[in-house]
CSV table of C-alpha atoms in Angstrom, one decimal:
chain,number,residue,atom,x,y,z
L,1,UNK,CA,-72.4,-138.2,12.9
L,2,UNK,CA,-70.2,-136.9,10.1
L,3,UNK,CA,-71.6,-136.6,6.7
L,4,UNK,CA,-69.4,-139.1,4.8
L,5,UNK,CA,-69.9,-138.6,1.2
L,6,UNK,CA,-70.5,-134.8,0.9
L,7,UNK,CA,-66.9,-134.1,1.9
L,8,UNK,CA,-65.7,-135.8,-1.2
L,9,UNK,CA,-64.8,-133.5,-4.1
L,10,UNK,CA,-67.9,-132.5,-6.3
L,11,UNK,CA,-66.2,-134.3,-9.3
L,12,UNK,CA,-65.8,-137.5,-7.5
L,13,UNK,CA,-69.4,-137.7,-6.2
L,14,UNK,CA,-70.6,-137.0,-9.9
L,15,UNK,CA,-68.1,-139.8,-11.1
L,16,UNK,CA,-69.6,-142.1,-8.4
L,17,UNK,CA,-73.1,-141.3,-9.6
L,18,UNK,CA,-72.2,-141.7,-13.3
L,19,UNK,CA,-72.3,-145.5,-12.8
L,20,UNK,CA,-75.9,-145.4,-11.7
L,21,UNK,CA,-79.2,-145.4,-13.8
L,22,UNK,CA,-80.2,-141.9,-14.6
L,23,UNK,CA,-83.4,-142.3,-12.8
L,24,UNK,CA,-81.6,-142.8,-9.5
L,25,UNK,CA,-79.2,-140.0,-10.4
L,26,UNK,CA,-82.1,-137.8,-10.7
L,27,UNK,CA,-83.5,-139.1,-7.3
L,28,UNK,CA,-80.5,-138.0,-5.5
L,29,UNK,CA,-81.7,-134.4,-5.9
L,30,UNK,CA,-84.0,-135.1,-2.8
L,31,UNK,CA,-81.3,-136.1,-0.5
L,32,UNK,CA,-80.5,-132.7,0.7
L,33,UNK,CA,-80.2,-129.1,-0.3
L,34,UNK,CA,-76.5,-129.5,-1.3
L,35,UNK,CA,-77.4,-132.5,-3.6
L,36,UNK,CA,-80.4,-130.7,-5.1
L,37,UNK,CA,-78.6,-129.7,-8.2
L,38,UNK,CA,-75.8,-132.1,-8.3
L,39,UNK,CA,-77.4,-134.6,-10.7
L,40,UNK,CA,-77.2,-132.0,-13.5
L,41,UNK,CA,-73.3,-132.3,-13.4
L,42,UNK,CA,-73.2,-136.1,-13.6
L,43,UNK,CA,-71.6,-136.9,-17.0
L,44,UNK,CA,-73.7,-140.0,-17.8
L,45,UNK,CA,-77.2,-140.7,-19.4
L,46,UNK,CA,-78.4,-144.2,-18.6
L,47,UNK,CA,-82.0,-145.4,-19.3
L,48,UNK,CA,-82.4,-149.2,-19.9
L,49,UNK,CA,-85.7,-150.6,-20.3
L,50,UNK,CA,-84.3,-153.3,-22.5
L,51,UNK,CA,-84.9,-155.8,-19.6
L,52,UNK,CA,-87.3,-158.7,-18.9
L,53,UNK,CA,-89.8,-156.8,-16.8
L,54,UNK,CA,-90.5,-154.4,-19.7
L,55,UNK,CA,-90.7,-157.1,-22.3
L,56,UNK,CA,-93.7,-158.6,-20.5
L,57,UNK,CA,-95.4,-155.3,-20.3
L,58,UNK,CA,-94.8,-154.2,-24.0
L,59,UNK,CA,-96.7,-151.1,-23.5
L,60,UNK,CA,-96.5,-148.1,-25.6
L,61,UNK,CA,-97.4,-145.9,-22.9
L,62,UNK,CA,-94.6,-147.0,-20.7
L,63,UNK,CA,-92.0,-146.5,-23.6
L,64,UNK,CA,-93.6,-143.0,-24.1
L,65,UNK,CA,-93.2,-142.3,-20.5
L,66,UNK,CA,-89.5,-143.4,-20.7
L,67,UNK,CA,-88.9,-141.1,-23.6
L,68,UNK,CA,-90.5,-138.3,-21.8
L,69,UNK,CA,-88.3,-138.8,-18.7
L,70,UNK,CA,-85.3,-138.9,-21.0
L,71,UNK,CA,-86.5,-135.6,-22.5
L,72,UNK,CA,-87.0,-134.0,-19.0
L,73,UNK,CA,-83.7,-135.2,-17.9
L,74,UNK,CA,-81.9,-133.8,-20.8
L,75,UNK,CA,-83.8,-130.4,-20.7
L,76,UNK,CA,-83.4,-130.1,-16.9
L,77,UNK,CA,-79.6,-130.9,-17.2
L,78,UNK,CA,-78.8,-128.3,-20.0
L,79,UNK,CA,-76.2,-129.1,-22.6
L,80,UNK,CA,-73.2,-130.4,-20.5
L,81,UNK,CA,-71.5,-133.1,-22.5
L,82,UNK,CA,-71.7,-136.8,-21.4
L,83,UNK,CA,-69.0,-139.2,-21.0
L,84,UNK,CA,-71.3,-142.2,-21.0
L,85,UNK,CA,-74.6,-142.5,-22.9
L,86,UNK,CA,-76.8,-145.6,-22.6
L,87,UNK,CA,-80.4,-145.5,-23.8
L,88,UNK,CA,-82.0,-148.8,-24.4
L,89,UNK,CA,-85.7,-148.7,-25.1
L,90,UNK,CA,-88.1,-149.9,-27.7
L,91,UNK,CA,-89.4,-148.0,-30.7
L,92,UNK,CA,-92.3,-145.9,-30.1
L,93,UNK,CA,-94.8,-144.3,-32.6
L,94,UNK,CA,-95.2,-141.2,-30.5
L,95,UNK,CA,-91.8,-139.9,-30.1
L,96,UNK,CA,-92.1,-136.2,-30.8
L,97,UNK,CA,-89.7,-134.1,-32.8
L,98,UNK,CA,-88.4,-132.3,-29.7
L,99,UNK,CA,-87.5,-135.7,-28.0
L,100,UNK,CA,-85.6,-136.7,-31.2
L,101,UNK,CA,-83.9,-133.4,-31.3
L,102,UNK,CA,-82.9,-133.5,-27.6
L,103,UNK,CA,-81.3,-136.9,-28.1
L,104,UNK,CA,-79.5,-136.0,-31.1
L,105,UNK,CA,-78.2,-132.9,-29.6
L,106,UNK,CA,-77.0,-134.7,-26.6
L,107,UNK,CA,-75.1,-137.3,-28.8
L,108,UNK,CA,-73.6,-134.6,-31.0
L,109,UNK,CA,-72.6,-132.4,-28.0
L,110,UNK,CA,-70.7,-135.1,-26.3
L,111,UNK,CA,-67.6,-135.4,-28.3
L,112,UNK,CA,-65.6,-136.8,-25.4
L,113,UNK,CA,-68.0,-139.6,-24.9
L,114,UNK,CA,-66.4,-143.0,-24.0
L,115,UNK,CA,-69.4,-145.3,-24.2
L,116,UNK,CA,-72.3,-144.9,-26.6
L,117,UNK,CA,-74.9,-147.4,-26.4
L,118,UNK,CA,-78.1,-146.5,-28.2
L,119,UNK,CA,-81.0,-148.9,-29.0
L,120,UNK,CA,-84.2,-146.9,-29.4
L,121,UNK,CA,-86.0,-145.9,-32.6
L,122,UNK,CA,-85.2,-145.7,-36.3
L,123,UNK,CA,-86.6,-142.2,-36.3
L,124,UNK,CA,-83.5,-141.2,-34.4
L,125,UNK,CA,-80.6,-140.4,-36.6
L,126,UNK,CA,-77.0,-140.9,-35.5
L,127,UNK,CA,-75.0,-137.9,-36.9
L,128,UNK,CA,-71.9,-138.8,-38.8
L,129,UNK,CA,-69.5,-137.0,-36.5
L,130,UNK,CA,-70.0,-139.8,-34.0
L,131,UNK,CA,-67.6,-141.9,-36.0
L,132,UNK,CA,-64.7,-139.5,-35.4
L,133,UNK,CA,-65.4,-139.2,-31.7
L,134,UNK,CA,-61.7,-139.9,-30.6
L,135,UNK,CA,-62.4,-141.0,-27.0
L,136,UNK,CA,-65.0,-143.8,-27.9
L,137,UNK,CA,-64.1,-147.1,-26.5
L,138,UNK,CA,-67.5,-148.8,-26.7
L,139,UNK,CA,-69.9,-148.0,-29.6
L,140,UNK,CA,-73.2,-150.1,-29.7
L,141,UNK,CA,-75.9,-149.1,-32.0
L,142,UNK,CA,-79.2,-151.0,-32.4
L,143,UNK,CA,-82.6,-150.2,-34.0
L,144,UNK,CA,-81.3,-146.9,-35.2
L,145,UNK,CA,-80.6,-144.9,-38.3
L,146,UNK,CA,-77.0,-143.9,-39.3
L,147,UNK,CA,-76.6,-140.7,-41.3
L,148,UNK,CA,-73.3,-141.6,-43.0
L,149,UNK,CA,-70.4,-143.7,-42.0
L,150,UNK,CA,-68.0,-143.0,-44.9
L,151,UNK,CA,-65.3,-141.5,-42.5
L,152,UNK,CA,-64.3,-143.4,-39.5
L,153,UNK,CA,-61.5,-142.4,-37.1
L,154,UNK,CA,-62.0,-144.3,-33.8
L,155,UNK,CA,-58.5,-145.0,-32.6
L,156,UNK,CA,-59.5,-146.2,-29.0
L,157,UNK,CA,-62.6,-148.2,-29.9
L,158,UNK,CA,-62.6,-151.8,-28.4
L,159,UNK,CA,-66.3,-152.9,-28.8
L,160,UNK,CA,-68.4,-152.3,-31.8
L,161,UNK,CA,-71.9,-153.6,-32.2
L,162,UNK,CA,-74.1,-152.6,-35.2
L,163,UNK,CA,-77.5,-154.3,-35.1
L,164,UNK,CA,-80.6,-153.6,-37.2
L,165,UNK,CA,-79.2,-150.5,-38.7
L,166,UNK,CA,-80.8,-148.3,-41.4
L,167,UNK,CA,-79.0,-146.0,-43.4
L,168,UNK,CA,-80.0,-143.7,-46.3
L,169,UNK,CA,-76.7,-144.3,-48.1
L,170,UNK,CA,-74.5,-147.3,-48.3
L,171,UNK,CA,-72.5,-148.5,-45.3
L,172,UNK,CA,-69.1,-149.6,-46.4
L,173,UNK,CA,-67.7,-151.6,-43.6
L,174,UNK,CA,-64.4,-152.0,-45.2
L,175,UNK,CA,-63.8,-148.3,-44.4
L,176,UNK,CA,-64.8,-148.9,-40.8
L,177,UNK,CA,-62.9,-152.1,-40.2
L,178,UNK,CA,-59.9,-152.6,-42.4
L,179,UNK,CA,-58.4,-149.3,-43.3
L,180,UNK,CA,-57.2,-148.2,-39.7
L,181,UNK,CA,-60.6,-146.8,-38.8
L,182,UNK,CA,-60.5,-148.7,-35.5
L,183,UNK,CA,-57.1,-150.3,-35.1
L,184,UNK,CA,-57.8,-151.4,-31.5
L,185,UNK,CA,-61.1,-153.3,-32.0
L,186,UNK,CA,-61.5,-156.4,-29.8
L,187,UNK,CA,-65.1,-157.3,-30.1
L,188,UNK,CA,-67.2,-157.0,-33.3
L,189,UNK,CA,-70.9,-157.9,-33.7
L,190,UNK,CA,-72.7,-157.1,-37.0
L,191,UNK,CA,-76.4,-158.0,-37.7
L,192,UNK,CA,-79.0,-156.9,-40.1
L,193,UNK,CA,-77.3,-153.8,-41.3
L,194,UNK,CA,-79.2,-152.5,-44.4
L,195,UNK,CA,-77.2,-151.2,-47.4
L,196,UNK,CA,-74.1,-152.8,-46.2
L,197,UNK,CA,-71.3,-153.2,-48.5
L,198,UNK,CA,-67.5,-154.2,-48.2
L,199,UNK,CA,-65.0,-153.1,-50.6
L,200,UNK,CA,-62.5,-155.9,-50.6
L,201,UNK,CA,-60.3,-155.1,-53.5
L,202,UNK,CA,-57.9,-152.8,-51.7
L,203,UNK,CA,-55.3,-154.3,-49.2
L,204,UNK,CA,-56.6,-154.9,-45.6
L,205,UNK,CA,-55.0,-153.7,-42.5
L,206,UNK,CA,-55.4,-156.7,-40.1
L,207,UNK,CA,-57.2,-156.1,-36.9
L,208,UNK,CA,-54.6,-157.7,-34.7
L,209,UNK,CA,-56.4,-157.2,-31.4
L,210,UNK,CA,-59.8,-158.7,-32.5
L,211,UNK,CA,-60.7,-161.8,-30.3
L,212,UNK,CA,-64.5,-162.0,-30.7
L,213,UNK,CA,-66.6,-161.7,-33.8
L,214,UNK,CA,-70.2,-162.6,-34.3
L,215,UNK,CA,-72.2,-161.7,-37.5
L,216,UNK,CA,-74.9,-162.7,-39.9
L,217,UNK,CA,-73.1,-160.8,-42.7
L,218,UNK,CA,-71.6,-163.0,-45.4
L,219,UNK,CA,-70.0,-160.0,-47.0
L,220,UNK,CA,-67.3,-159.6,-44.3
L,221,UNK,CA,-64.2,-161.3,-45.8
L,222,UNK,CA,-63.0,-164.3,-43.5
L,223,UNK,CA,-59.4,-163.3,-44.1
L,224,UNK,CA,-59.6,-160.8,-41.4
L,225,UNK,CA,-61.0,-163.1,-38.8
L,226,UNK,CA,-57.9,-165.5,-39.0
L,227,UNK,CA,-56.6,-164.8,-35.5
L,228,UNK,CA,-59.8,-164.4,-33.5
L,229,UNK,CA,-60.6,-166.7,-30.5
L,230,UNK,CA,-64.3,-166.9,-30.9
L,231,UNK,CA,-66.2,-166.7,-34.1
L,232,UNK,CA,-70.0,-166.9,-34.3
L,233,UNK,CA,-71.7,-167.1,-37.7
L,234,UNK,CA,-75.4,-166.8,-38.1
L,235,UNK,CA,-75.6,-167.7,-41.7
L,236,UNK,CA,-75.2,-170.6,-44.1
L,237,UNK,CA,-71.9,-171.0,-46.0
L,238,UNK,CA,-70.2,-173.6,-47.9
L,239,UNK,CA,-68.1,-175.7,-45.6
L,240,UNK,CA,-65.1,-176.1,-47.8
L,241,UNK,CA,-64.9,-172.3,-48.1
L,242,UNK,CA,-64.6,-171.8,-44.3
L,243,UNK,CA,-62.3,-174.7,-43.6
L,244,UNK,CA,-59.8,-173.2,-45.8
L,245,UNK,CA,-59.3,-170.6,-43.3
L,246,UNK,CA,-59.7,-172.8,-40.3
L,247,UNK,CA,-56.5,-174.7,-41.2
L,248,UNK,CA,-54.4,-171.7,-40.6
L,249,UNK,CA,-56.0,-170.6,-37.4
L,250,UNK,CA,-54.7,-171.1,-33.9
L,251,UNK,CA,-55.8,-174.3,-32.2
L,252,UNK,CA,-57.5,-172.2,-29.6
L,253,UNK,CA,-59.9,-170.7,-32.0
L,254,UNK,CA,-63.5,-171.9,-31.4
L,255,UNK,CA,-66.2,-171.5,-33.9
L,256,UNK,CA,-69.9,-171.4,-32.9
L,257,UNK,CA,-73.0,-171.2,-34.8
L,258,UNK,CA,-76.6,-170.4,-33.7
L,259,UNK,CA,-78.5,-173.7,-33.1
L,260,UNK,CA,-81.6,-172.0,-34.0
L,261,UNK,CA,-80.4,-171.3,-37.5
L,262,UNK,CA,-80.4,-175.1,-38.1
L,263,UNK,CA,-78.6,-174.9,-41.3
L,264,UNK,CA,-75.7,-173.3,-39.7
L,265,UNK,CA,-72.2,-174.5,-39.5
L,266,UNK,CA,-72.8,-177.3,-36.8
L,267,UNK,CA,-70.6,-177.8,-33.9
L,268,UNK,CA,-66.9,-176.7,-33.6
L,269,UNK,CA,-65.8,-180.3,-33.5
L,270,UNK,CA,-67.4,-181.3,-36.8
L,271,UNK,CA,-65.9,-178.3,-38.3
L,272,UNK,CA,-62.4,-179.3,-37.2
L,273,UNK,CA,-62.9,-182.8,-38.6
L,274,UNK,CA,-64.1,-181.3,-41.8
L,275,UNK,CA,-61.0,-179.1,-41.7
L,276,UNK,CA,-58.8,-182.1,-41.4
L,277,UNK,CA,-60.3,-184.0,-44.3
L,278,UNK,CA,-60.2,-180.8,-46.4
L,279,UNK,CA,-56.5,-180.6,-45.5
L,280,UNK,CA,-55.8,-184.2,-46.7
L,281,UNK,CA,-57.7,-183.7,-49.9
L,282,UNK,CA,-55.3,-180.7,-50.7
I,1,UNK,CA,-25.2,-140.3,-13.0
I,2,UNK,CA,-27.2,-140.0,-9.9
I,3,UNK,CA,-28.1,-143.3,-8.2
I,4,UNK,CA,-31.9,-144.1,-7.8
I,5,UNK,CA,-32.8,-143.8,-4.1
I,6,UNK,CA,-34.6,-147.0,-3.0
I,7,UNK,CA,-36.6,-145.2,-0.2
I,8,UNK,CA,-38.6,-142.0,-0.1
I,9,UNK,CA,-39.8,-140.0,3.0
I,10,UNK,CA,-43.4,-139.1,3.3
I,11,UNK,CA,-45.3,-136.9,5.8
I,12,UNK,CA,-48.9,-137.8,6.4
I,13,UNK,CA,-51.8,-135.5,7.6
I,14,UNK,CA,-50.9,-136.2,11.2
I,15,UNK,CA,-47.4,-134.7,10.7
I,16,UNK,CA,-45.7,-138.2,11.1
I,17,UNK,CA,-42.9,-139.0,8.8
I,18,UNK,CA,-42.2,-142.4,7.4
I,19,UNK,CA,-40.0,-144.1,5.0
I,20,UNK,CA,-41.5,-145.9,2.0
I,21,UNK,CA,-40.0,-148.0,-0.9
I,22,UNK,CA,-39.7,-145.4,-3.6
I,23,UNK,CA,-40.7,-147.8,-6.5
I,24,UNK,CA,-44.1,-148.3,-4.8
I,25,UNK,CA,-44.6,-144.7,-3.7
I,26,UNK,CA,-43.9,-143.7,-7.4
I,27,UNK,CA,-47.2,-145.3,-8.4
I,28,UNK,CA,-49.0,-142.3,-7.2
I,29,UNK,CA,-48.6,-139.4,-9.8
I,30,UNK,CA,-48.5,-136.8,-7.1
I,31,UNK,CA,-45.6,-138.3,-5.2
I,32,UNK,CA,-43.9,-139.1,-8.5
I,33,UNK,CA,-44.1,-135.4,-9.6
I,34,UNK,CA,-42.6,-134.2,-6.0
I,35,UNK,CA,-39.7,-136.6,-6.6
I,36,UNK,CA,-38.9,-135.9,-10.2
I,37,UNK,CA,-39.8,-132.2,-10.6
I,38,UNK,CA,-38.9,-130.9,-7.1
I,39,UNK,CA,-36.4,-133.5,-5.9
I,40,UNK,CA,-38.3,-134.0,-2.6
I,41,UNK,CA,-38.4,-136.9,-0.4
I,42,UNK,CA,-34.7,-137.9,-0.4
I,43,UNK,CA,-34.3,-137.3,3.4
I,44,UNK,CA,-36.3,-136.9,6.5
I,45,UNK,CA,-35.7,-133.1,6.3
I,46,UNK,CA,-37.2,-132.8,3.0
I,47,UNK,CA,-40.0,-135.3,3.4
I,48,UNK,CA,-42.9,-135.1,0.8
I,49,UNK,CA,-45.9,-133.4,2.5
I,50,UNK,CA,-49.0,-135.5,1.5
I,51,UNK,CA,-52.4,-133.8,1.1
I,52,UNK,CA,-54.5,-133.4,4.1
I,53,UNK,CA,-56.9,-136.3,3.0
I,54,UNK,CA,-54.0,-138.9,3.4
I,55,UNK,CA,-53.9,-140.3,6.9
I,56,UNK,CA,-51.4,-142.9,8.0
I,57,UNK,CA,-54.0,-145.6,7.8
I,58,UNK,CA,-55.1,-144.6,4.3
I,59,UNK,CA,-51.5,-144.3,3.2
I,60,UNK,CA,-50.9,-147.8,4.3
I,61,UNK,CA,-54.0,-149.1,2.5
I,62,UNK,CA,-53.0,-147.3,-0.7
I,63,UNK,CA,-49.4,-148.6,-0.6
I,64,UNK,CA,-50.7,-152.2,-0.1
I,65,UNK,CA,-52.7,-151.6,-3.3
I,66,UNK,CA,-49.7,-150.3,-5.2
I,67,UNK,CA,-47.5,-153.0,-3.9
I,68,UNK,CA,-49.8,-155.8,-5.2
I,69,UNK,CA,-50.3,-154.1,-8.6
I,70,UNK,CA,-46.6,-153.3,-9.0
I,71,UNK,CA,-45.7,-157.0,-9.2
I,72,UNK,CA,-45.5,-157.9,-12.9
I,73,UNK,CA,-46.9,-161.1,-14.3
I,74,UNK,CA,-50.0,-161.3,-12.3
I,75,UNK,CA,-53.1,-162.3,-14.3
I,76,UNK,CA,-56.1,-160.1,-14.8
I,77,UNK,CA,-58.1,-162.6,-12.8
I,78,UNK,CA,-55.7,-162.3,-9.8
I,79,UNK,CA,-55.8,-158.5,-10.0
I,80,UNK,CA,-59.6,-158.4,-10.2
I,81,UNK,CA,-60.1,-160.7,-7.4
I,82,UNK,CA,-57.6,-158.6,-5.3
I,83,UNK,CA,-59.4,-155.4,-6.1
I,84,UNK,CA,-62.8,-156.9,-5.1
I,85,UNK,CA,-61.5,-157.9,-1.7
I,86,UNK,CA,-59.6,-154.6,-1.4
I,87,UNK,CA,-62.8,-152.5,-1.4
I,88,UNK,CA,-64.6,-154.8,0.9
I,89,UNK,CA,-64.4,-152.3,3.8
I,90,UNK,CA,-66.9,-150.2,5.7
I,91,UNK,CA,-68.4,-147.3,3.9
I,92,UNK,CA,-66.7,-144.7,6.1
I,93,UNK,CA,-63.2,-146.0,5.3
I,94,UNK,CA,-64.3,-146.4,1.6
I,95,UNK,CA,-65.1,-142.8,1.4
I,96,UNK,CA,-61.9,-141.7,3.1
I,97,UNK,CA,-59.9,-144.1,0.7
I,98,UNK,CA,-61.7,-142.5,-2.3
I,99,UNK,CA,-60.7,-139.0,-1.1
I,100,UNK,CA,-57.2,-139.9,-0.3
I,101,UNK,CA,-56.6,-141.8,-3.7
I,102,UNK,CA,-58.1,-138.8,-5.5
I,103,UNK,CA,-55.8,-136.4,-3.7
I,104,UNK,CA,-52.7,-138.5,-4.8
I,105,UNK,CA,-54.2,-138.6,-8.4
I,106,UNK,CA,-54.2,-142.4,-8.3
I,107,UNK,CA,-56.8,-142.9,-10.9
I,108,UNK,CA,-57.1,-146.8,-11.1
I,109,UNK,CA,-57.9,-146.7,-7.3
I,110,UNK,CA,-60.3,-143.8,-7.6
I,111,UNK,CA,-62.0,-145.7,-10.3
I,112,UNK,CA,-62.3,-148.8,-8.1
I,113,UNK,CA,-63.5,-147.2,-5.0
I,114,UNK,CA,-66.0,-145.1,-6.9
I,115,UNK,CA,-67.5,-148.2,-8.5
I,116,UNK,CA,-67.8,-149.7,-5.1
I,117,UNK,CA,-69.5,-146.6,-3.7
I,118,UNK,CA,-71.9,-146.6,-6.8
I,119,UNK,CA,-72.7,-150.3,-6.0
I,120,UNK,CA,-73.6,-149.3,-2.4
I,121,UNK,CA,-76.0,-146.6,-3.6
I,122,UNK,CA,-77.6,-148.6,-6.3
I,123,UNK,CA,-81.2,-149.6,-5.8
I,124,UNK,CA,-81.4,-147.7,-2.5
I,125,UNK,CA,-84.0,-145.2,-1.7
I,126,UNK,CA,-83.0,-141.7,-0.7
I,127,UNK,CA,-84.0,-142.5,2.8
I,128,UNK,CA,-81.5,-145.5,2.9
I,129,UNK,CA,-78.8,-143.4,1.2
I,130,UNK,CA,-79.2,-140.8,3.9
I,131,UNK,CA,-78.7,-143.4,6.5
I,132,UNK,CA,-75.6,-145.0,4.9
I,133,UNK,CA,-73.8,-141.8,4.4
I,134,UNK,CA,-75.2,-139.9,7.5
I,135,UNK,CA,-76.6,-137.2,5.2
I,136,UNK,CA,-78.6,-134.4,7.0
I,137,UNK,CA,-82.1,-134.4,5.5
I,138,UNK,CA,-83.0,-130.8,5.1
I,139,UNK,CA,-85.4,-131.5,2.4
I,140,UNK,CA,-87.6,-134.3,3.7
I,141,UNK,CA,-90.7,-132.6,4.5
I,142,UNK,CA,-91.6,-131.4,1.1
I,143,UNK,CA,-90.8,-134.8,-0.4
I,144,UNK,CA,-93.0,-136.9,1.9
I,145,UNK,CA,-96.1,-134.9,1.1
I,146,UNK,CA,-95.5,-135.6,-2.6
I,147,UNK,CA,-94.9,-139.2,-2.2
I,148,UNK,CA,-98.2,-139.9,-0.7
I,149,UNK,CA,-100.0,-139.1,-4.0
I,150,UNK,CA,-97.8,-141.5,-6.0
I,151,UNK,CA,-100.2,-144.5,-6.1
I,152,UNK,CA,-103.2,-142.6,-7.3
I,153,UNK,CA,-101.6,-141.3,-10.5
I,154,UNK,CA,-102.0,-143.0,-14.0
I,155,UNK,CA,-99.6,-142.8,-16.8
I,156,UNK,CA,-101.5,-140.1,-18.5
I,157,UNK,CA,-101.5,-137.9,-15.3
I,158,UNK,CA,-97.8,-138.5,-15.1
I,159,UNK,CA,-97.2,-137.5,-18.7
I,160,UNK,CA,-99.1,-134.4,-18.5
I,161,UNK,CA,-97.4,-133.6,-15.2
I,162,UNK,CA,-94.1,-134.2,-17.0
I,163,UNK,CA,-94.9,-132.1,-20.0
I,164,UNK,CA,-96.2,-129.2,-18.2
I,165,UNK,CA,-93.4,-129.1,-15.9
I,166,UNK,CA,-90.9,-126.3,-15.1
I,167,UNK,CA,-87.3,-126.7,-13.8
I,168,UNK,CA,-88.2,-126.1,-10.2
I,169,UNK,CA,-90.4,-129.1,-9.9
I,170,UNK,CA,-88.0,-131.7,-11.6
I,171,UNK,CA,-87.1,-133.4,-8.3
I,172,UNK,CA,-90.6,-134.4,-7.5
I,173,UNK,CA,-91.1,-135.6,-11.0
I,174,UNK,CA,-88.1,-137.9,-10.6
I,175,UNK,CA,-89.5,-139.6,-7.6
I,176,UNK,CA,-92.7,-140.2,-9.4
I,177,UNK,CA,-91.1,-141.7,-12.4
I,178,UNK,CA,-88.7,-143.7,-10.2
I,179,UNK,CA,-91.5,-145.3,-8.3
I,180,UNK,CA,-93.6,-145.8,-11.3
I,181,UNK,CA,-90.9,-147.6,-13.3
């Protein structure tokens, strides 16, 4: 029988493996001698424990073991850059300095990264240079600390999630969103960002490709959400204020609110009725 | 001004030569370069010599792919479902197709087939992967010995094992963590 896959170019095999979880990539080293060191060249880091199985366990030891395997993976691999980084775990009290440093080094050294998805621990600090990684298409940050976000240049970015973010200095999202920081943004989610501010006095550059927004942040000016298809708000707002914008929106726009919030905006239907009545009043 | 030629001549790995719609063939960057930069492919005598990886069967598959995606106005959903069906072929042909698409620098198809290959590998044990791709197992003996101990180990053992590790033992460590998680 002919070996089917090993005849493929080295880069292609690594590319194929880059779609797999790192633990499995690591495991390919036992396939055969020629695969023994191949895993080191795979340009992706993917550890995801943010799944149901692990929530039930909720065990510090397990998280520590995960962080340790991330560490071993990074050390064994050397400092070759990543094209994709996904690390979703839970905060752990025992993350050592060397693990933090390894993760930080891996992130800073991957300036050609396309997908950066980190949910780990507030002790891990995202360096400011990440916000000018020109190849980034997807940036998802959760339960993490951001060093500084005052300069943003992400021209290819399509998906941005900022959730439960801590920052030592103020995060001005107007810089990020409206002043051509990410002109191609399609999906935006902002939740529980500390120190968030939004400078609204200057003129906006409209995000023309934005189709999906969900946020709990009242500071974000509604004006920029005019053309989006799906809006989800997770906070209470005066109905008359929001309907003012609804009138001008496309008929296809749907607005949803979180039913658990209770005091939210109610169904999209009642909103559109409110919008009509508001229109008549004016 | 020179007229655009509607057909282009291509020579596949078995030395056979065939005529293909130029518009479709130009989808492959490699063929495109040959035509534009070197003026090749305009007659049977100066047919474009395709890389060794491209057999007539693979060329025909690749042209089918290009032909479908070249039609404007198809929805994303249509394209996606075509792609899904397109890679539902046996693993041997999928590997050949990946290799052929790569040699023609047809990135969207390389991407598609690579993801399909990754889906085949995902969740499989090294043993199963060897079976699927007919990989020779020149490392098995060492591995089996180590795997027998897996169940006896606690997290602490694992951790100390991980922390006190050197590069040479990393493979074994992987299996342990893999089984454990």
